[in-house]
Short mmCIF file of C-alpha atoms in Angstrom, two decimals:
data_model
loop_
_atom_site.label_atom_id
_atom_site.label_comp_id
_atom_site.label_asym_id
_atom_site.label_seq_id
_atom_site.Cartn_x
_atom_site.Cartn_y
_atom_site.Cartn_z
CA GLY O 1 0.00 0.00 0.00
CA GLY O 2 1.05 3.59 -0.60
CA THR O 3 3.18 2.73 -3.64
CA PHE O 4 2.74 2.12 -7.35
CA ASP O 5 4.40 -1.01 -8.69
CA ALA O 6 4.41 -2.60 -12.13
CA ALA O 7 5.98 -5.80 -13.39
CA LEU O 8 6.49 -7.65 -16.66
CA VAL O 9 5.53 -11.26 -15.90
CA PRO O 10 5.97 -13.96 -18.58
CA ILE O 11 3.79 -16.98 -17.73
CA ALA O 12 4.39 -20.52 -18.94
CA GLY O 13 2.86 -23.66 -17.50
CA GLY O 14 1.89 -22.01 -14.23
CA HIS O 15 5.39 -20.56 -13.79
CA HIS O 16 5.36 -16.78 -13.32
CA ASP O 17 8.73 -15.10 -13.93
CA ILE O 18 8.91 -11.52 -12.65
CA GLU O 19 11.21 -10.39 -15.43
CA LEU O 20 11.20 -6.62 -14.93
CA THR O 21 9.77 -4.18 -12.40
CA SER O 22 9.20 -0.46 -12.20
CA GLY O 23 7.22 1.89 -10.01
CA VAL O 24 6.89 5.00 -7.86
CA ALA O 25 7.72 4.54 -4.19
CA MET O 26 5.74 7.55 -2.94
CA LEU O 27 2.51 7.32 -4.92
CA GLY O 28 -0.53 5.34 -3.85
CA GLY O 29 -4.22 5.45 -3.06
CA ASP O 30 -3.68 7.76 -0.10
CA ASP O 31 -2.53 10.47 -2.52
CA PHE O 32 -5.95 10.31 -4.20
CA ASP O 33 -7.58 10.58 -0.75
CA ALA O 34 -5.53 13.69 -0.02
CA GLN O 35 -6.57 15.33 -3.30
CA LEU O 36 -10.25 14.65 -2.64
CA CYS O 37 -9.87 16.04 0.87
CA ALA O 38 -8.19 19.20 -0.42
CA MET O 39 -10.97 19.76 -2.96
CA ALA O 40 -13.69 19.32 -0.34
CA LEU O 41 -12.03 21.78 2.03
CA GLU O 42 -11.60 24.32 -0.78
CA ILE O 43 -15.30 24.10 -1.61
CA ALA O 44 -16.26 24.34 2.08
CA GLY O 45 -13.88 27.27 2.57
CA VAL O 46 -12.28 25.84 5.70
CA PRO O 47 -8.63 25.04 6.49
CA PHE O 48 -7.13 21.61 7.01
CA PRO O 49 -7.79 20.54 10.64
CA ALA O 50 -5.00 21.21 13.12
CA THR O 51 -5.13 17.98 15.13
CA SER O 52 -3.70 14.72 13.81
CA GLN O 53 -6.82 12.79 14.88
CA ALA O 54 -9.14 15.12 12.96
CA ARG O 55 -6.89 14.88 9.89
CA ALA O 56 -6.88 11.09 10.10
CA ASP O 57 -10.68 10.97 10.47
CA LEU O 58 -11.14 13.34 7.55
CA LEU O 59 -8.89 11.30 5.27
CA LYS O 60 -10.66 8.14 6.40
CA GLU O 61 -14.00 9.59 5.25
CA CYS O 62 -12.45 10.63 1.94
CA ARG O 63 -11.03 7.15 1.42
CA ALA O 64 -14.39 5.49 2.10
CA VAL O 65 -16.21 7.86 -0.27
CA LYS O 66 -13.52 7.43 -2.95
CA GLU O 67 -13.76 3.64 -2.77
CA ALA O 68 -17.53 3.88 -3.32
CA ILE O 69 -17.13 5.72 -6.64
CA HIS O 70 -18.36 3.66 -9.61
CA PRO O 71 -18.56 4.38 -13.36
CA ASN O 72 -22.02 5.97 -13.04
CA THR O 73 -21.11 8.30 -10.16
CA LYS O 74 -21.73 11.97 -10.99
CA ARG O 75 -21.20 13.62 -7.60
CA ILE O 76 -19.05 12.89 -4.55
CA VAL O 77 -20.78 13.86 -1.30
CA LEU O 78 -18.81 14.38 1.92
CA GLU O 79 -20.10 15.27 5.39
CA LEU O 80 -16.71 16.44 6.76
CA ALA O 81 -17.90 15.63 10.28
CA ALA O 82 -14.29 15.37 11.46
CA LEU O 83 -14.10 19.18 11.28
CA GLY O 84 -16.32 19.43 14.35
CA ASP O 85 -17.58 22.98 14.87
CA GLN O 86 -16.05 24.02 11.55
CA ALA O 87 -17.99 21.41 9.60
CA PRO O 88 -20.33 22.93 6.97
CA GLU O 89 -24.05 22.83 7.67
CA GLN O 90 -24.71 21.08 4.38
CA PRO O 91 -22.70 18.21 2.85
CA VAL O 92 -19.99 19.23 0.42
CA VAL O 93 -20.51 18.11 -3.18
CA VAL O 94 -17.50 17.52 -5.44
CA PRO O 95 -18.33 16.92 -9.13
CA VAL O 96 -16.71 13.62 -10.02
CA ASN O 97 -15.30 14.95 -13.29
CA ASP O 98 -13.55 17.75 -11.39
CA PHE O 99 -12.02 15.14 -9.09
CA TYR O 100 -10.89 13.08 -12.07
CA GLU O 101 -9.16 16.12 -13.58
CA ARG O 102 -7.49 16.82 -10.24
CA VAL O 103 -6.00 13.32 -9.97
CA ARG O 104 -5.25 12.85 -13.66
CA PRO O 105 -1.58 13.95 -13.19
CA LEU O 106 -1.18 11.19 -10.59
CA VAL O 107 -2.36 8.56 -13.06
CA LEU O 108 -0.14 10.00 -15.79
CA GLU O 109 2.81 9.74 -13.39
CA THR O 110 2.20 6.00 -13.13
CA LEU O 111 2.14 5.74 -16.93
CA ALA O 112 5.50 7.51 -17.08
CA ALA O 113 6.88 4.97 -14.60
CA LEU O 114 5.62 2.21 -16.91
CA GLU O 115 7.95 3.25 -19.75
CA PRO O 116 10.70 0.68 -18.94
CA ILE O 117 8.01 -2.03 -18.99
CA VAL O 118 6.54 -0.70 -22.24
CA GLU O 119 9.96 -0.69 -23.91
CA ALA O 120 10.55 -4.28 -22.80
CA LEU O 121 7.15 -5.22 -24.23
CA ARG O 122 8.13 -3.73 -27.58
CA ASP O 123 11.27 -5.86 -27.54
CA GLU O 124 9.22 -8.98 -26.72
CA GLU O 125 6.79 -8.29 -29.56
CA ARG O 126 9.67 -7.72 -32.00
CA ILE O 127 10.94 -11.25 -31.34
CA GLY O 128 7.51 -12.83 -31.63
CA GLY O 129 6.24 -12.50 -28.07
CA GLU O 130 2.63 -11.61 -27.39
CA LEU O 131 1.15 -9.41 -24.68
CA ALA O 132 -1.74 -11.30 -23.11
CA GLY O 133 -2.92 -8.30 -21.17
CA ILE O 134 -2.28 -5.66 -18.55
CA TYR O 135 -3.75 -6.85 -15.27
CA MET O 136 -4.56 -4.14 -12.74
CA VAL O 137 -4.72 -4.89 -9.01
CA GLY O 138 -4.70 -2.81 -5.85
CA GLY O 139 -7.38 -0.65 -4.27
CA ALA O 140 -6.65 2.46 -6.34
CA SER O 141 -7.24 0.57 -9.58
CA GLY O 142 -10.91 0.41 -8.59
CA LEU O 143 -11.24 4.15 -9.22
CA PRO O 144 -12.85 4.37 -12.71
CA ILE O 145 -10.50 7.11 -13.97
CA VAL O 146 -7.47 4.82 -13.51
CA PRO O 147 -8.41 1.99 -15.93
CA ARG O 148 -9.93 4.58 -18.25
CA ILE O 149 -6.64 6.45 -18.70
CA VAL O 150 -4.65 3.22 -18.94
CA ARG O 151 -7.00 1.98 -21.68
CA GLU O 152 -6.45 5.23 -23.58
CA LYS O 153 -2.83 4.13 -23.94
CA PHE O 154 -3.08 0.33 -24.15
CA GLY O 155 -6.57 -0.30 -25.52
CA ARG O 156 -8.62 -3.40 -24.77
CA ARG O 157 -5.73 -5.38 -23.36
CA VAL O 158 -6.28 -3.75 -19.95
CA HIS O 159 -8.05 -5.97 -17.41
CA ARG O 160 -9.01 -5.03 -13.85
CA SER O 161 -9.19 -7.59 -11.09
CA PRO O 162 -12.76 -8.23 -9.88
CA SER O 163 -11.35 -7.91 -6.34
CA PRO O 164 -8.72 -5.18 -6.75
CA ALA O 165 -8.15 -4.52 -3.05
CA ALA O 166 -7.83 -8.22 -2.19
CA ALA O 167 -6.02 -9.50 -5.29
CA THR O 168 -2.52 -9.26 -3.80
CA ALA O 169 -3.54 -11.11 -0.63
CA MET O 170 -5.27 -13.79 -2.70
CA GLY O 171 -2.15 -14.29 -4.80
CA CYS O 172 0.02 -14.60 -1.69
CA ALA O 173 -2.38 -17.17 -0.25
CA ILE O 174 -2.21 -19.26 -3.42
CA LEU O 175 1.57 -19.04 -3.52
CA ALA O 176 1.87 -19.99 0.16
CA SER O 177 -0.39 -23.02 -0.27
CA ASP O 178 1.22 -26.32 0.76
CA ASP O 179 -0.59 -28.12 -2.04
CA ARG O 180 1.50 -26.87 -4.97
CA ALA O 181 0.36 -29.80 -7.08
CA GLN O 182 -3.18 -28.45 -6.87
CA THR O 183 -2.40 -24.76 -7.39
CA GLY O 184 0.42 -25.31 -9.88
CA ALA O 185 1.70 -21.83 -9.00
CA MET O 186 5.40 -21.01 -9.09
CA VAL O 187 6.98 -17.56 -9.02
CA THR O 188 10.52 -16.49 -9.84
CA GLU O 189 11.10 -13.18 -8.08
CA ARG O 190 13.81 -10.63 -8.76
CA PHE O 191 15.26 -7.61 -7.04
CA GLU O 192 12.93 -4.71 -7.76
CA ARG O 193 15.60 -2.12 -6.92
CA HIS O 194 19.37 -1.88 -6.99
CA PHE O 195 20.85 -2.79 -3.60
CA GLY O 196 24.33 -1.55 -2.93
CA VAL O 197 26.80 0.40 -0.83
CA PHE O 198 28.62 3.70 -1.23
CA ARG O 199 32.41 3.48 -1.51
CA GLU O 200 35.29 5.90 -1.79
CA ALA O 201 37.22 6.07 -5.05
CA GLU O 202 40.29 7.92 -6.28
CA HIS O 203 41.85 8.07 -2.80
CA GLY O 204 38.72 9.52 -1.25
CA MET O 205 38.22 12.21 -3.88
CA ARG O 206 35.01 10.67 -5.19
CA THR O 207 32.12 8.57 -3.89
CA ILE O 208 30.77 5.76 -6.07
CA PHE O 209 27.85 3.35 -5.77
CA ASP O 210 28.64 -0.36 -5.80
CA ALA O 211 25.50 -2.28 -6.82
CA VAL O 212 25.97 -5.53 -4.91
CA PHE O 213 22.66 -6.97 -6.13
CA PRO O 214 21.57 -5.06 -9.27
CA LYS O 215 17.92 -4.60 -10.12
CA GLY O 216 16.63 -7.71 -11.88
CA THR O 217 18.88 -10.15 -9.99
CA PRO O 218 16.86 -13.41 -9.57
CA MET O 219 15.91 -14.27 -5.99
CA PRO O 220 16.52 -17.82 -4.70
CA GLY O 221 13.50 -20.11 -4.70
CA GLN O 222 12.01 -21.71 -1.62
CA GLY O 223 14.52 -24.18 -0.18
CA ALA O 224 17.32 -23.07 -2.52
CA ASP O 225 20.73 -21.90 -1.35
CA PRO O 226 21.14 -18.15 -0.78
CA ILE O 227 22.51 -16.00 -3.57
CA VAL O 228 26.02 -14.85 -2.67
CA ALA O 229 28.11 -11.86 -3.73
CA THR O 230 31.60 -11.11 -2.39
CA ARG O 231 34.00 -8.19 -2.37
CA ARG O 232 37.69 -8.25 -1.33
CA TYR O 233 40.04 -5.30 -0.88
CA ARG O 234 42.73 -3.76 1.29
CA ALA O 235 41.21 -1.43 3.88
CA ALA O 236 42.18 2.23 3.56
CA HIS O 237 40.72 3.22 6.95
CA ASN O 238 40.84 1.88 10.50
CA ILE O 239 37.03 1.59 10.58
CA GLY O 240 34.77 0.39 7.81
CA HIS O 241 31.81 2.75 7.41
CA TYR O 242 29.14 1.12 5.23
CA ARG O 243 26.08 3.01 3.97
CA PHE O 244 23.67 0.66 2.22
CA VAL O 245 20.91 2.04 0.00
CA GLU O 246 18.27 0.87 -2.45
CA SER O 247 17.78 2.77 -5.69
CA ALA O 248 15.11 2.46 -8.34
CA TYR O 249 17.50 3.38 -11.15
CA VAL O 250 21.17 4.03 -11.87
CA ASP O 251 22.54 6.31 -14.57
CA GLU O 252 25.12 5.51 -17.24
CA SER O 253 27.97 6.00 -14.76
CA GLY O 254 26.34 3.69 -12.23
CA ASP O 255 25.25 6.40 -9.80
CA PRO O 256 21.80 6.02 -8.18
CA VAL O 257 19.04 8.29 -9.50
CA GLY O 258 15.32 8.59 -8.82
CA ASP O 259 13.80 6.99 -5.74
CA MET O 260 16.61 6.17 -3.31
CA THR O 261 16.00 4.68 0.15
CA PRO O 262 18.53 4.26 2.98
CA HIS O 263 18.69 0.57 3.90
CA ALA O 264 21.24 0.33 6.72
CA GLU O 265 24.40 1.91 8.09
CA ILE O 266 27.07 0.00 10.00
CA ARG O 267 30.61 0.58 11.29
CA VAL O 268 33.20 -2.17 11.70
CA PRO O 269 36.58 -1.57 13.42
CA PHE O 270 39.44 -3.21 11.54
CA GLN O 271 42.30 -2.71 14.00
CA GLY O 272 40.77 -2.63 17.49
CA GLU O 273 37.35 -2.99 19.11
CA THR O 274 37.71 0.32 20.98
CA GLU O 275 38.20 2.49 17.90
CA SER O 276 35.52 5.13 17.51
CA SER O 277 36.77 7.74 15.02
CA VAL O 278 37.45 6.98 11.37
CA GLY O 279 40.97 7.69 10.16
CA ARG O 280 42.99 6.88 7.04
CA LEU O 281 45.70 4.25 7.57
CA ALA O 282 49.30 5.29 6.97
CA GLY O 283 50.32 2.03 5.31
CA GLU O 284 48.68 -0.97 3.71
CA GLY O 285 45.53 -1.98 5.54
CA PRO O 286 44.25 -5.47 6.33
CA GLN O 287 42.62 -7.69 3.71
CA ILE O 288 38.83 -7.38 4.08
CA GLU O 289 36.14 -9.64 2.65
CA GLU O 290 32.47 -8.72 2.41
CA ARG O 291 30.20 -11.71 1.83
CA TYR O 292 26.59 -10.86 1.02
CA GLU O 293 23.78 -13.41 1.12
CA VAL O 294 20.11 -13.06 0.23
CA ASP O 295 17.64 -15.84 1.07
CA ALA O 296 14.27 -16.85 -0.37
CA ALA O 297 12.48 -14.42 1.96
CA GLY O 298 14.52 -11.52 0.57
CA VAL O 299 16.52 -11.04 3.77
CA ILE O 300 20.01 -9.68 3.08
CA ALA O 301 22.92 -10.39 5.43
CA VAL O 302 26.56 -9.38 5.18
CA THR O 303 29.56 -10.97 6.89
CA ILE O 304 32.57 -8.67 7.06
CA THR O 305 35.81 -10.53 7.73
CA ASN O 306 39.27 -9.21 8.51
CA LEU O 307 41.17 -12.01 6.79
CA ASP O 308 44.52 -10.98 8.25
CA ALA O 309 43.27 -10.96 11.85
CA GLY O 310 40.77 -13.80 11.47
CA ARG O 311 37.87 -11.72 12.86
CA ALA O 312 34.37 -11.65 11.39
CA ALA O 313 31.09 -9.88 12.12
CA LYS O 314 27.71 -10.68 10.59
CA PHE O 315 24.91 -8.16 10.14
CA VAL O 316 21.33 -8.74 8.98
CA LEU O 317 20.41 -5.77 6.84
#
């Protein structure tokens, strides 16, 4: 919830391969609720409530009213009871077409995020592949303007789940079923974002991003061995300072761009357990190994070993 995600999923014999993903980390159904709330307050001529409880109650009403919108809805009626004494005497009426125009940029933003998927689809079709359809799930896809705009771009190949809000949970339940012979469902998942760590380069003159697990890296299946990535180098400092991040995209030079999320930050002393301040070593530092593992649940762990001293520390990220 609270995000927009898209995936290219080839299906063969019940095997679903999540080949490519894209999305917007900070765009979801709650953004549509906020726009409806803002419109209602503008019409009522009252400010946004000051207390967090009143704001939450107001957005809750907007969400409930939004989820009740259907293709034949002409007007959106809100009581705004959460405003208390400032609530209007009569319900506020928002023309549904005005609301659709207000949120249209949000839907267009999701279409822009779909471009990597669309380009991959063009490549598939050039080599004889066929797009079976675009399947829409998630609560926000129940808002009529969303499938309408998507169909403007993709035509009749757009299909909306009959249970958009519950579709993800239903899929997880099928996948988690013990009776795989009956469901026949198998999924190959991949990293949806680049996972990596910032490092110094050119004797500390520049910072670079090392993508340990690039976007699209296949995840291990249930019961399979973890996927492993290793790095070895001579330490340049007395303390290893690791800043791990996830990034939606990287540019041509490998630097993260777009949505970037801090994942973890750790410090590992290389010469003594009591060291607290980072300093550059005068001579050649110890040989360090970083061993990264990711399991079927998507949990990433790193073991950092000082090979010269025979000391190791493991961190679950």
